[in-house]
PDB file of C-alpha atoms in Angstrom:
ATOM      1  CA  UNK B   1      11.164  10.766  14.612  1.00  0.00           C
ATOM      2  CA  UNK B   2       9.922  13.789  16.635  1.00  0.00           C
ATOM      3  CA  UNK B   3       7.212  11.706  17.147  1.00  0.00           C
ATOM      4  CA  UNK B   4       8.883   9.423  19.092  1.00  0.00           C
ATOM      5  CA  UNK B   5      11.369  11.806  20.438  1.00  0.00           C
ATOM      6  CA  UNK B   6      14.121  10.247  18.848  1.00  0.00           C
ATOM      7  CA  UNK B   7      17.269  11.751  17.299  1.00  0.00           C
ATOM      8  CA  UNK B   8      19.536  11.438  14.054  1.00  0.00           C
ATOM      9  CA  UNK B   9      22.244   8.519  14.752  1.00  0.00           C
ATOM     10  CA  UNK B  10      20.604   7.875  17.963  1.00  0.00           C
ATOM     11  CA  UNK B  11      21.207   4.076  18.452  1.00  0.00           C
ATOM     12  CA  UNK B  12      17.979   2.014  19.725  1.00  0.00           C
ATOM     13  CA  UNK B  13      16.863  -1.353  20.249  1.00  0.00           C
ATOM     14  CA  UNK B  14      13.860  -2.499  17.476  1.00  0.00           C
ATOM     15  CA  UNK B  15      11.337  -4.656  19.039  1.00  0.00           C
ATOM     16  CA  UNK B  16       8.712  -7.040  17.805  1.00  0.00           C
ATOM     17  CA  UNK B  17       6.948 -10.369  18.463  1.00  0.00           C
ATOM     18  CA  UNK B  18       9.608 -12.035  16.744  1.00  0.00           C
ATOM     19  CA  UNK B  19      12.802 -10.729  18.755  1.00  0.00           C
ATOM     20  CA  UNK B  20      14.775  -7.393  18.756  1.00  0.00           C
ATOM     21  CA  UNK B  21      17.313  -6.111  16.792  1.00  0.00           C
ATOM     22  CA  UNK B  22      19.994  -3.698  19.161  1.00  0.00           C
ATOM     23  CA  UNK B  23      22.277  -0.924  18.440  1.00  0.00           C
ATOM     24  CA  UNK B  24      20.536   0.194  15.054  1.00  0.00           C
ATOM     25  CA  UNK B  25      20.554   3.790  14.070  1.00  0.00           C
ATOM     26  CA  UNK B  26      17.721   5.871  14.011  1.00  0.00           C
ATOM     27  CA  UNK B  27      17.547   7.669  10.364  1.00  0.00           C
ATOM     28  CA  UNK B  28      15.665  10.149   8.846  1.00  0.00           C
ATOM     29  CA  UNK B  29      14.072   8.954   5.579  1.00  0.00           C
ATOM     30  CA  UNK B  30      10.959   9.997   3.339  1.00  0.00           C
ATOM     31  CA  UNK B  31       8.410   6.867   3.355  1.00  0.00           C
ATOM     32  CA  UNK B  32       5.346   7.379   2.517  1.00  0.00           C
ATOM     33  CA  UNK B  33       2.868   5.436   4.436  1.00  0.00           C
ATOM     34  CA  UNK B  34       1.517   2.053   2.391  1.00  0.00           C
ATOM     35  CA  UNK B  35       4.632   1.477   0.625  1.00  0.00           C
ATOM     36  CA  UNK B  36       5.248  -1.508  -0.695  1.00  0.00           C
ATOM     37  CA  UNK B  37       8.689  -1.946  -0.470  1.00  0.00           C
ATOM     38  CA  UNK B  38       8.501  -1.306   3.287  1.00  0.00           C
ATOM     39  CA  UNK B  39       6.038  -4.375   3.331  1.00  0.00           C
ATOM     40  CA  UNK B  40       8.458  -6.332   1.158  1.00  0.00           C
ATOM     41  CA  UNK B  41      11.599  -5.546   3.682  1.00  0.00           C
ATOM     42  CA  UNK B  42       9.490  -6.459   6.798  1.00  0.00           C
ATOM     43  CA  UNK B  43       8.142  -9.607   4.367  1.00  0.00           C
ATOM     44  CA  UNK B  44      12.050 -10.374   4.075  1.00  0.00           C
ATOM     45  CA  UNK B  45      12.857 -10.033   7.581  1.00  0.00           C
ATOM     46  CA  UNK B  46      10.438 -13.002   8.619  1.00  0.00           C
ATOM     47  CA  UNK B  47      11.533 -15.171   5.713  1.00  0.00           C
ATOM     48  CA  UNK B  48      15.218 -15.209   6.921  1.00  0.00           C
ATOM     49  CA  UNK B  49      13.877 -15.685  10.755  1.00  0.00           C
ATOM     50  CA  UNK B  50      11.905 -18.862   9.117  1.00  0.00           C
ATOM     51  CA  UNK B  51      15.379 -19.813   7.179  1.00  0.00           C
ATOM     52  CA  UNK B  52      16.952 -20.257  10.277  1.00  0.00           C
ATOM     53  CA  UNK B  53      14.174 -21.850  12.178  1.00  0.00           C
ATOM     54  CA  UNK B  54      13.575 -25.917  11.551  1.00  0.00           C
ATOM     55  CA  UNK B  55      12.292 -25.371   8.202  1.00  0.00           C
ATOM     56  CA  UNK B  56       9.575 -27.400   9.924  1.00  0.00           C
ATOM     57  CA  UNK B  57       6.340 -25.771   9.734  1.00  0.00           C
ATOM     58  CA  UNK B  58       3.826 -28.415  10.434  1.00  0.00           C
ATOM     59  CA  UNK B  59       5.725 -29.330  13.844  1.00  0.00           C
ATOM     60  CA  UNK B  60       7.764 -25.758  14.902  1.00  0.00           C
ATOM     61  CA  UNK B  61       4.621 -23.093  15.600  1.00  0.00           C
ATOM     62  CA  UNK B  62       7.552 -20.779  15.697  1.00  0.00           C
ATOM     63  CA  UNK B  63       8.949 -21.487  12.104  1.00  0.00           C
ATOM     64  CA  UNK B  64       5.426 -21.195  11.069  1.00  0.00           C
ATOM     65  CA  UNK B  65       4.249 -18.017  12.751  1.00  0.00           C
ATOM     66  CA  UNK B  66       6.887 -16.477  10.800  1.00  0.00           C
ATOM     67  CA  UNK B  67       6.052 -17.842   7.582  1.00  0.00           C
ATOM     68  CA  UNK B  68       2.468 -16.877   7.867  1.00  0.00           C
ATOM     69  CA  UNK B  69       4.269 -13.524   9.249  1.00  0.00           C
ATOM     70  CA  UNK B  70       6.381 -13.125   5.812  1.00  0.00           C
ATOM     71  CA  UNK B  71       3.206 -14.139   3.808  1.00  0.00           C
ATOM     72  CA  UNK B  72       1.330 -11.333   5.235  1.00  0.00           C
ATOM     73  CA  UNK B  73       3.694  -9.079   5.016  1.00  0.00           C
ATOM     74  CA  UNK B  74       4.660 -10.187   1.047  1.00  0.00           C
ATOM     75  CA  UNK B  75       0.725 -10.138   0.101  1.00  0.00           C
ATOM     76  CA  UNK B  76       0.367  -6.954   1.140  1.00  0.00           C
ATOM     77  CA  UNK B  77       3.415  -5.446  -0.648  1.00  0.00           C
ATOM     78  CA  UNK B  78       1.443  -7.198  -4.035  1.00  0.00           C
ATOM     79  CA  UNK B  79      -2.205  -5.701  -2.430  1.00  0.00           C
ATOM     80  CA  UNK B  80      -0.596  -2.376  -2.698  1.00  0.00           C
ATOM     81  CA  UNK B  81       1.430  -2.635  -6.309  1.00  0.00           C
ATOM     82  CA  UNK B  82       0.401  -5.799  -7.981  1.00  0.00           C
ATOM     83  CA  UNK B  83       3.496  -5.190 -10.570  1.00  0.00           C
ATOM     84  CA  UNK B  84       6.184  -4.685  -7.310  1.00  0.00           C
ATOM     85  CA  UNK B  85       8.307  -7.897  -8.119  1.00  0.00           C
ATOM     86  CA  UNK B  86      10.282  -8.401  -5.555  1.00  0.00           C
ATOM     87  CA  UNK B  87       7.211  -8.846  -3.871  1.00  0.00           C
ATOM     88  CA  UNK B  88       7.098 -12.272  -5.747  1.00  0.00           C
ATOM     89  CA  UNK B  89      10.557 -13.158  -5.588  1.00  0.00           C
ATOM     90  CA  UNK B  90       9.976 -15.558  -1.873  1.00  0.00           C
ATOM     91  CA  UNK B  91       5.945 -15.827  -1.653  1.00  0.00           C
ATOM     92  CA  UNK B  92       6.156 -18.655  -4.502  1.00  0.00           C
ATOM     93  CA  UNK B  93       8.616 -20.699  -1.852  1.00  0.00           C
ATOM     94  CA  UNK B  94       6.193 -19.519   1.056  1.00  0.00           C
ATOM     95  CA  UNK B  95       3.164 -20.462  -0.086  1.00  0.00           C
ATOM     96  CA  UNK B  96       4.817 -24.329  -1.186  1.00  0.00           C
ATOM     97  CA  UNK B  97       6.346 -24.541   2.524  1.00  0.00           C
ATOM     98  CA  UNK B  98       2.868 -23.905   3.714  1.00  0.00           C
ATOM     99  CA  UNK B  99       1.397 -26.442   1.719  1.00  0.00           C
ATOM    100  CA  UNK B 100      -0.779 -24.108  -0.776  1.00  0.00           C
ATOM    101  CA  UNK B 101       0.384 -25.068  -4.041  1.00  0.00           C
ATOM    102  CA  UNK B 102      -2.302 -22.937  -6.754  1.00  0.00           C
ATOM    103  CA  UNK B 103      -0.950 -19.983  -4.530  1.00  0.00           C
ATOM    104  CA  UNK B 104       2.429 -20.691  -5.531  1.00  0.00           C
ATOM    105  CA  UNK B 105       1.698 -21.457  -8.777  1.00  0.00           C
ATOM    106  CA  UNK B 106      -0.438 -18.044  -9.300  1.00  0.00           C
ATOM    107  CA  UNK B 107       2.237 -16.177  -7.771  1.00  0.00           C
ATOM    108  CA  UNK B 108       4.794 -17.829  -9.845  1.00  0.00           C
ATOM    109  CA  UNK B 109       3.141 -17.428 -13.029  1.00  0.00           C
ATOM    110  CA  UNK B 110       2.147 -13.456 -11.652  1.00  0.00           C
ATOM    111  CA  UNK B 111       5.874 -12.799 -11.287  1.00  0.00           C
ATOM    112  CA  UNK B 112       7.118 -14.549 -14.724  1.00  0.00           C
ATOM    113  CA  UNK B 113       4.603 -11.838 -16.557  1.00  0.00           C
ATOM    114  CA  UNK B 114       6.254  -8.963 -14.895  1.00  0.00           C
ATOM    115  CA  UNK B 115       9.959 -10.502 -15.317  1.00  0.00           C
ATOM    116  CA  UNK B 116      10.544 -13.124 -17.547  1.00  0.00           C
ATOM    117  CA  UNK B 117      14.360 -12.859 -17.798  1.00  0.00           C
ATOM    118  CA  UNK B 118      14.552 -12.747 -14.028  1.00  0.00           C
ATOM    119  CA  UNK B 119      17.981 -14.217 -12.853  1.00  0.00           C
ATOM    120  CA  UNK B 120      16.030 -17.502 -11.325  1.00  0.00           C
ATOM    121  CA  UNK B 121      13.179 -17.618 -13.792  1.00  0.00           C
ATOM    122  CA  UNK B 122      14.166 -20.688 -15.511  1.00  0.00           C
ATOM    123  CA  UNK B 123      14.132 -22.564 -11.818  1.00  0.00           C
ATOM    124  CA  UNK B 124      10.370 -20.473 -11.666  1.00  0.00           C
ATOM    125  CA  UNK B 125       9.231 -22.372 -15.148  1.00  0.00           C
ATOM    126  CA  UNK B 126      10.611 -25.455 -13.871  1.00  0.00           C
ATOM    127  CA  UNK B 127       9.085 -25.506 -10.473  1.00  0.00           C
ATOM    128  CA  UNK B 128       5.773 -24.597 -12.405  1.00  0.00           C
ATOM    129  CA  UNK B 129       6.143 -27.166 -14.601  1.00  0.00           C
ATOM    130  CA  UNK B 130       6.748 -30.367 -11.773  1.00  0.00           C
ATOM    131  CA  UNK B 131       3.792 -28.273  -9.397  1.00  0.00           C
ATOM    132  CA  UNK B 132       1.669 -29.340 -12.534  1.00  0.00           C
ATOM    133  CA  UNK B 133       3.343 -32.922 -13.704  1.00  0.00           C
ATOM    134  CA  UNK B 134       5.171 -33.722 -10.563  1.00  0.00           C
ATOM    135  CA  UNK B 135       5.919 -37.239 -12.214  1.00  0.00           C
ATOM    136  CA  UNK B 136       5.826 -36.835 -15.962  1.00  0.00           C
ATOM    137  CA  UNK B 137       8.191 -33.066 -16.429  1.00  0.00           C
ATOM    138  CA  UNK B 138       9.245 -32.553 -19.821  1.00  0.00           C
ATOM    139  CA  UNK B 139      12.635 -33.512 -21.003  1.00  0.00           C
ATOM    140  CA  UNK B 140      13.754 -29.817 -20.789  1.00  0.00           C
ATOM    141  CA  UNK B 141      13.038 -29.262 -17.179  1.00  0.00           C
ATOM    142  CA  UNK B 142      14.728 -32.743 -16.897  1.00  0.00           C
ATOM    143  CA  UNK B 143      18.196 -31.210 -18.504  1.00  0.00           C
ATOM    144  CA  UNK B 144      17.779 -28.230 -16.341  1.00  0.00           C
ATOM    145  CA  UNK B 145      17.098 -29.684 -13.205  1.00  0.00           C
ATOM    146  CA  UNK B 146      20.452 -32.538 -14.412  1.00  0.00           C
ATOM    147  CA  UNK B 147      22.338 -29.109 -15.550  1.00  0.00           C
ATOM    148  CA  UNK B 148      21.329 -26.419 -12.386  1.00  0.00           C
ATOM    149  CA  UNK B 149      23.775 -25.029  -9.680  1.00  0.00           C
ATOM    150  CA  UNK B 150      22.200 -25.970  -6.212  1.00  0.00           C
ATOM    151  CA  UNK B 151      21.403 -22.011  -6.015  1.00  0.00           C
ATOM    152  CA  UNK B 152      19.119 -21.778  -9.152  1.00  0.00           C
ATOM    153  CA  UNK B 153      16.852 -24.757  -7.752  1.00  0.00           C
ATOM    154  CA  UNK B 154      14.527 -24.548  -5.037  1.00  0.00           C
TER     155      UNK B 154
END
């Protein structure tokens, strides 16, 4: 902060290439630098700018610059602690939107391993399992799919 020359509850206007944020308050709090989390939040950020973008990729160069934006941000969060979940939680969605399915699938299968009771894992196994029989799934993923709330599938 001193850095900066800011002060506690000082209220500023956060800039970057992908708009500003105003009137947030400037807080003191311990990060250390290359944490992951801080990767994930920034990750997060883009992901909900590309949420309410066209969900268009291939034709909006905005919607995609922040996808690739969140992507970076997520893979680094997983560069610096490969067992960070959270970390996991969008990339699988990311990498499908931006047409790079055995990164989704790694990803997928990456965040399974570290929680396989997850609150949306069963919509994880099924999504695995039509990414590798996308016209054959097995009568389970079937029921589930038949069976899900419009929240638990992607």
């Amino acid at each position: 902060m001193a850095k900066r020359k800011l002060q506690p509850d000082q209220r500023v206007t956060v800039r970057s290439d992908t708009g500003e944020m105003r009137g947030i308050l400037v807080r003191d709090y311990p990060i250390r630098a290359g944490n992951a989390e801080m990767y994930y939040r920034e990750g997060h950020t883009y992901y909900m700018q590309a949420a309410f973008s066209t969900f268009d990729p291939a034709n909006d160069p905005r919607s995609r610059g922040y996808l690739e934006s969140a992507m970076v941000k997520f893979t680094r969060a997983i560069e610096l602690d490969s067992a960070f979940a959270p970390a996991y939680e969008h990339i699988v969605g990311l990498a499908l939107r931006l047409q790079e399915p055995a990164a989704a699938r790694n990803y997928a299968e990456t965040y399974l391993r570290l929680r396989p009771e997850a609150s949306f894992a069963a919509s994880l196994r099924a999504s695995l399992e039509l990414l590798a029989h996308p016209k054959t799934p097995s009568p389970a993923t079937i029921t589930f799919l038949d069976r899900a709330k419009a929240k638990q599938v992607w």
